[in-house]
Amino acid sequence: MGRVTAREKVLRVRDGVVSERVDTLVVEEPLEVRLNGEPLSVTMRTPGHDFDLAAGFLVSEGVVARAADIAAIRYCAGATEDGVNTYNVLDVAVAPGVAVPKASLERNFYTTSSCGLCGKASLDAVRTTSRWTVADDPVRIDGRTFTVMPDRLRAAQRVFERTGGLHAAGLFDARGELLAVREDVGRHNAVDKLVGWAVRENRLPLRGGTLMVSGRASFELAQKAVMAGIPVLAAVSAPSSLAVDLAADAGLTLVGFLRGASMNVYAGRHRVVLEQDTAASPSATAAG
């Protein structure tokens, strides 16, 4: 297996004082994912939980949705001349009857904002390929529960503590309990690793769950939540306009700038229970 961190000498300058030290860096290496032996995708990732990463990516692609859809995942022979396995190539064999993308890789499932297609085409693609709907998920979460998620996620980031250079994705239940966490140099990879863990454990759809991410909420992360059946996406930073459009269209609750006791709710307001809602309820009024 590949290393997660590496040690490098650096020149450190602090308030005019120059010194040399050894710094811990997060490792970034390519991972090629093959599907039934055919190349499908290459992503730059932090080694670790590679099987989860591949499985989660295939959930986002609409290829698999349960553990039984995956027949096997294995590392292929590496790229070195002497045949040493680099652990940077994975082959996923799907079960008989599972449809696979064309070898040409002309994906017609969905697109990220970097692919140049219009927003409406992206939204329509996710709507037509998602196996579950999140709009009817009845979960409601106390606003105070959201405020504990960032600290709990940060506390679980073991590699981040050593490097300061990793994104994280955590799955929380409605009570704010952290069920699983994954880290990666790429925020989309961290989410794929988390979703991949869930599909391999036969937990999809993740009804009642909240996906918490350590960075911003892009369209790509919103669609990954929808494809995994997650009704709530929360981020410590800002969402993109297309992520908000997708959340509103799909019935996803989208929370941004979740820091301390502050947050912005961009979509799915009905799932966020605030103190003022309780105070204004009929039962509370009658009791007064």
Short mmCIF file of C-alpha atoms in Angstrom, two decimals:
data_model
loop_
_atom_site.label_atom_id
_atom_site.label_comp_id
_atom_site.label_asym_id
_atom_site.label_seq_id
_atom_site.Cartn_x
_atom_site.Cartn_y
_atom_site.Cartn_z
CA MET A 1 0.00 0.00 0.00
CA GLY A 2 1.14 3.56 -0.68
CA ARG A 3 2.24 6.02 1.96
CA VAL A 4 -0.23 8.57 3.31
CA THR A 5 2.43 11.05 4.43
CA ALA A 6 5.99 11.93 3.44
CA ARG A 7 8.79 13.81 5.19
CA GLU A 8 10.62 16.63 3.38
CA LYS A 9 13.20 19.25 4.37
CA VAL A 10 11.90 22.83 4.19
CA LEU A 11 13.31 26.30 4.72
CA ARG A 12 11.19 27.99 7.34
CA VAL A 13 10.91 31.78 7.66
CA ARG A 14 9.12 33.19 10.71
CA ASP A 15 9.26 36.90 11.53
CA GLY A 16 12.57 37.23 9.74
CA VAL A 17 14.10 34.19 11.46
CA VAL A 18 15.29 31.53 8.99
CA SER A 19 15.68 27.88 9.95
CA GLU A 20 15.64 24.43 8.40
CA ARG A 21 13.26 21.73 9.52
CA VAL A 22 11.59 18.53 8.39
CA ASP A 23 7.92 18.90 7.50
CA THR A 24 5.23 16.24 7.13
CA LEU A 25 3.39 16.40 3.81
CA VAL A 26 0.32 14.61 2.55
CA VAL A 27 1.05 12.20 -0.30
CA GLU A 28 -0.67 12.74 -3.65
CA GLU A 29 -0.52 9.97 -6.25
CA PRO A 30 -2.59 8.99 -9.30
CA LEU A 31 -5.11 6.18 -9.10
CA GLU A 32 -6.39 4.61 -12.29
CA VAL A 33 -9.77 2.93 -11.95
CA ARG A 34 -10.60 0.22 -14.47
CA LEU A 35 -14.02 -1.29 -14.94
CA ASN A 36 -14.08 -4.92 -16.06
CA GLY A 37 -10.51 -4.45 -17.26
CA GLU A 38 -11.21 -1.28 -19.29
CA PRO A 39 -9.77 2.12 -18.20
CA LEU A 40 -12.48 4.33 -16.73
CA SER A 41 -10.92 7.19 -14.79
CA VAL A 42 -7.72 8.58 -13.32
CA THR A 43 -7.81 10.73 -10.20
CA MET A 44 -5.12 12.28 -8.01
CA ARG A 45 -5.69 10.99 -4.50
CA THR A 46 -4.13 10.27 -1.13
CA PRO A 47 -3.46 6.52 -0.88
CA GLY A 48 -5.72 4.68 1.54
CA HIS A 49 -9.28 3.36 1.33
CA ASP A 50 -8.77 2.96 -2.42
CA PHE A 51 -11.45 0.26 -2.72
CA ASP A 52 -13.93 2.64 -1.07
CA LEU A 53 -12.84 5.40 -3.45
CA ALA A 54 -13.49 3.25 -6.51
CA ALA A 55 -16.83 1.99 -5.23
CA GLY A 56 -18.00 5.49 -4.29
CA PHE A 57 -17.00 6.83 -7.67
CA LEU A 58 -19.11 4.15 -9.33
CA VAL A 59 -22.09 5.14 -7.16
CA SER A 60 -21.69 8.72 -8.37
CA GLU A 61 -21.52 7.44 -11.94
CA GLY A 62 -24.78 5.56 -11.43
CA VAL A 63 -23.11 2.21 -12.13
CA VAL A 64 -23.54 0.51 -8.73
CA ALA A 65 -25.85 0.98 -5.76
CA ARG A 66 -25.30 -2.04 -3.51
CA ALA A 67 -22.55 -4.41 -2.49
CA ALA A 68 -23.94 -7.19 -4.70
CA ASP A 69 -23.34 -5.01 -7.79
CA ILE A 70 -19.59 -5.38 -7.24
CA ALA A 71 -18.13 -8.82 -7.93
CA ALA A 72 -14.54 -7.97 -6.98
CA ILE A 73 -12.05 -5.14 -6.56
CA ARG A 74 -8.34 -5.80 -6.89
CA TYR A 75 -5.07 -3.99 -7.47
CA CYS A 76 -3.55 -4.57 -10.89
CA ALA A 77 0.15 -5.01 -11.63
CA GLY A 78 1.97 -1.71 -11.25
CA ALA A 79 3.67 0.48 -13.82
CA THR A 80 7.29 -0.30 -12.91
CA GLU A 81 9.48 -2.10 -15.42
CA ASP A 82 10.18 -4.97 -13.04
CA GLY A 83 6.46 -5.56 -12.45
CA VAL A 84 6.37 -4.34 -8.86
CA ASN A 85 2.86 -3.40 -7.81
CA THR A 86 2.57 0.36 -7.30
CA TYR A 87 -0.95 0.05 -5.84
CA ASN A 88 -2.01 2.86 -8.17
CA VAL A 89 -4.20 0.82 -10.53
CA LEU A 90 -7.51 -0.75 -9.51
CA ASP A 91 -9.80 -3.02 -11.48
CA VAL A 92 -13.45 -3.26 -10.46
CA ALA A 93 -15.41 -6.23 -11.76
CA VAL A 94 -19.15 -5.71 -11.62
CA ALA A 95 -21.70 -8.46 -11.20
CA PRO A 96 -23.45 -9.99 -14.23
CA GLY A 97 -26.31 -7.82 -15.40
CA VAL A 98 -24.84 -4.54 -14.15
CA ALA A 99 -24.66 -2.07 -17.03
CA VAL A 100 -21.27 -0.47 -17.57
CA PRO A 101 -20.32 2.78 -19.36
CA LYS A 102 -19.22 2.60 -22.95
CA ALA A 103 -15.53 2.04 -23.51
CA SER A 104 -15.38 5.43 -25.21
CA LEU A 105 -16.07 6.99 -21.79
CA GLU A 106 -18.68 9.30 -23.30
CA ARG A 107 -20.53 9.68 -20.03
CA ASN A 108 -24.19 10.60 -20.21
CA PHE A 109 -24.88 10.40 -16.49
CA TYR A 110 -23.98 13.91 -15.24
CA THR A 111 -21.20 16.44 -15.53
CA THR A 112 -19.17 18.60 -13.18
CA SER A 113 -19.08 22.37 -13.53
CA SER A 114 -15.71 22.11 -15.27
CA CYS A 115 -17.07 20.15 -18.23
CA GLY A 116 -18.69 23.10 -19.94
CA LEU A 117 -22.28 21.86 -20.11
CA CYS A 118 -25.07 24.14 -19.03
CA GLY A 119 -26.52 23.96 -15.55
CA LYS A 120 -29.91 22.66 -16.71
CA ALA A 121 -28.28 19.73 -18.52
CA SER A 122 -26.34 18.86 -15.36
CA LEU A 123 -29.44 19.04 -13.16
CA ASP A 124 -31.52 16.95 -15.55
CA ALA A 125 -28.80 14.30 -15.78
CA VAL A 126 -28.67 13.83 -12.01
CA ARG A 127 -32.46 13.74 -11.77
CA THR A 128 -32.74 10.97 -14.35
CA THR A 129 -29.91 8.77 -13.02
CA SER A 130 -30.32 8.93 -9.23
CA ARG A 131 -31.79 5.67 -7.92
CA TRP A 132 -33.32 7.30 -4.86
CA THR A 133 -35.10 10.52 -4.05
CA VAL A 134 -34.04 12.60 -1.07
CA ALA A 135 -37.01 14.95 -1.27
CA ASP A 136 -39.27 12.64 0.76
CA ASP A 137 -36.74 11.97 3.54
CA PRO A 138 -38.55 13.09 6.74
CA VAL A 139 -35.45 13.66 8.87
CA ARG A 140 -35.35 16.92 10.86
CA ILE A 141 -32.23 18.08 12.68
CA ASP A 142 -31.92 20.46 15.61
CA GLY A 143 -29.91 23.53 14.64
CA ARG A 144 -27.70 23.02 17.69
CA THR A 145 -26.80 19.57 16.41
CA PHE A 146 -25.28 21.11 13.28
CA THR A 147 -22.99 23.29 15.39
CA VAL A 148 -21.16 20.31 16.93
CA MET A 149 -20.43 18.61 13.60
CA PRO A 150 -17.38 20.66 12.48
CA ASP A 151 -15.49 20.06 15.74
CA ARG A 152 -16.33 16.35 15.73
CA LEU A 153 -15.21 16.04 12.13
CA ARG A 154 -11.97 17.92 12.80
CA ALA A 155 -11.23 15.77 15.85
CA ALA A 156 -11.51 12.64 13.68
CA GLN A 157 -9.06 13.93 11.02
CA ARG A 158 -5.97 12.00 12.07
CA VAL A 159 -3.83 12.72 9.00
CA PHE A 160 -4.85 16.39 8.91
CA GLU A 161 -3.36 16.87 12.36
CA ARG A 162 0.03 15.85 10.99
CA THR A 163 -0.11 17.60 7.62
CA GLY A 164 -2.76 20.33 7.60
CA GLY A 165 -3.34 19.47 3.93
CA LEU A 166 -6.34 17.15 3.70
CA HIS A 167 -10.04 17.51 3.09
CA ALA A 168 -12.49 15.43 5.10
CA ALA A 169 -15.99 14.06 4.63
CA GLY A 170 -18.00 12.76 7.55
CA LEU A 171 -21.35 10.99 7.83
CA PHE A 172 -23.49 12.00 10.82
CA ASP A 173 -26.80 10.69 12.07
CA ALA A 174 -29.70 12.93 13.10
CA ARG A 175 -28.32 13.19 16.65
CA GLY A 176 -24.97 14.49 15.46
CA GLU A 177 -23.07 11.25 16.05
CA LEU A 178 -20.20 10.69 13.62
CA LEU A 179 -20.67 7.33 11.89
CA ALA A 180 -17.70 7.37 9.51
CA VAL A 181 -15.03 9.74 8.20
CA ARG A 182 -12.67 9.70 5.25
CA GLU A 183 -9.78 12.03 4.32
CA ASP A 184 -8.14 12.84 1.00
CA VAL A 185 -6.20 15.56 -0.77
CA GLY A 186 -9.28 15.97 -3.00
CA ARG A 187 -12.63 16.87 -1.44
CA HIS A 188 -14.51 14.83 -4.06
CA ASN A 189 -12.31 11.81 -3.31
CA ALA A 190 -13.03 12.09 0.41
CA VAL A 191 -16.75 11.95 -0.35
CA ASP A 192 -16.33 9.04 -2.76
CA LYS A 193 -14.38 7.13 -0.10
CA LEU A 194 -17.18 7.72 2.38
CA VAL A 195 -19.93 6.70 -0.05
CA GLY A 196 -17.84 3.71 -1.13
CA TRP A 197 -17.63 2.53 2.46
CA ALA A 198 -21.40 2.82 2.69
CA VAL A 199 -22.15 0.89 -0.51
CA ARG A 200 -19.71 -1.89 0.40
CA GLU A 201 -21.48 -2.13 3.78
CA ASN A 202 -24.88 -2.20 1.99
CA ARG A 203 -26.00 1.00 3.72
CA LEU A 204 -27.33 2.87 0.68
CA PRO A 205 -29.47 4.88 0.54
CA LEU A 206 -28.13 6.86 3.50
CA ARG A 207 -31.53 8.11 4.62
CA GLY A 208 -31.53 10.40 7.64
CA GLY A 209 -27.84 11.13 7.23
CA THR A 210 -25.88 14.36 6.99
CA LEU A 211 -22.79 14.61 4.81
CA MET A 212 -20.38 17.12 6.36
CA VAL A 213 -17.45 18.37 4.25
CA SER A 214 -14.48 20.40 5.38
CA GLY A 215 -14.40 22.78 2.42
CA ARG A 216 -16.90 24.35 0.06
CA ALA A 217 -20.03 22.69 -1.31
CA SER A 218 -19.68 22.35 -5.07
CA PHE A 219 -22.19 20.97 -7.55
CA GLU A 220 -20.13 17.78 -7.68
CA LEU A 221 -20.44 17.18 -3.93
CA ALA A 222 -24.16 17.96 -3.97
CA GLN A 223 -24.76 15.44 -6.73
CA LYS A 224 -22.72 12.81 -4.88
CA ALA A 225 -24.98 13.32 -1.85
CA VAL A 226 -28.10 12.94 -4.00
CA MET A 227 -26.76 9.85 -5.76
CA ALA A 228 -26.08 8.23 -2.36
CA GLY A 229 -29.53 9.12 -1.01
CA ILE A 230 -28.18 11.55 1.60
CA PRO A 231 -30.80 14.23 2.44
CA VAL A 232 -28.51 16.83 4.07
CA LEU A 233 -25.21 18.34 2.95
CA ALA A 234 -23.33 20.70 5.28
CA ALA A 235 -20.09 22.55 4.55
CA VAL A 236 -17.82 24.87 6.51
CA SER A 237 -17.46 27.12 3.48
CA ALA A 238 -19.61 28.48 0.67
CA PRO A 239 -21.73 26.56 -1.84
CA SER A 240 -21.70 27.25 -5.56
CA SER A 241 -24.78 28.59 -7.32
CA LEU A 242 -25.24 25.32 -9.20
CA ALA A 243 -25.00 23.34 -5.96
CA VAL A 244 -27.85 25.45 -4.56
CA ASP A 245 -29.86 24.92 -7.75
CA LEU A 246 -29.37 21.15 -7.53
CA ALA A 247 -30.28 21.09 -3.83
CA ALA A 248 -33.50 23.01 -4.44
CA ASP A 249 -34.35 20.84 -7.45
CA ALA A 250 -33.65 17.52 -5.72
CA GLY A 251 -35.04 18.31 -2.27
CA LEU A 252 -31.60 18.28 -0.65
CA THR A 253 -31.01 20.38 2.47
CA LEU A 254 -27.88 22.47 1.90
CA VAL A 255 -26.10 24.23 4.77
CA GLY A 256 -23.03 26.42 4.22
CA PHE A 257 -20.64 28.50 6.31
CA LEU A 258 -21.23 26.15 9.24
CA ARG A 259 -18.88 27.61 11.83
CA GLY A 260 -19.53 27.66 15.56
CA ALA A 261 -23.12 28.71 16.16
CA SER A 262 -23.46 30.29 12.70
CA MET A 263 -24.72 28.79 9.44
CA ASN A 264 -26.51 29.68 6.23
CA VAL A 265 -29.33 27.41 5.03
CA TYR A 266 -29.53 27.63 1.24
CA ALA A 267 -32.13 24.94 0.53
CA GLY A 268 -34.33 22.49 2.42
CA ARG A 269 -35.08 24.84 5.31
CA HIS A 270 -37.84 22.50 6.58
CA ARG A 271 -35.29 19.99 7.92
CA VAL A 272 -33.48 22.50 10.15
CA VAL A 273 -35.21 22.93 13.52
CA LEU A 274 -34.32 26.23 15.22
CA GLU A 275 -35.23 27.55 18.66
CA GLN A 276 -37.50 30.20 17.14
CA ASP A 277 -39.44 27.43 15.38
CA THR A 278 -40.09 25.70 18.70
CA ALA A 279 -41.09 28.96 20.36
CA ALA A 280 -43.55 29.75 17.58
CA SER A 281 -45.18 26.29 17.51
CA PRO A 282 -48.90 26.01 18.45
CA SER A 283 -48.12 23.79 21.43
CA ALA A 284 -45.62 26.28 22.79
CA THR A 285 -48.12 29.13 22.38
CA ALA A 286 -50.89 27.17 24.13
CA ALA A 287 -48.59 26.30 26.98
CA GLY A 288 -47.81 29.99 27.48
#
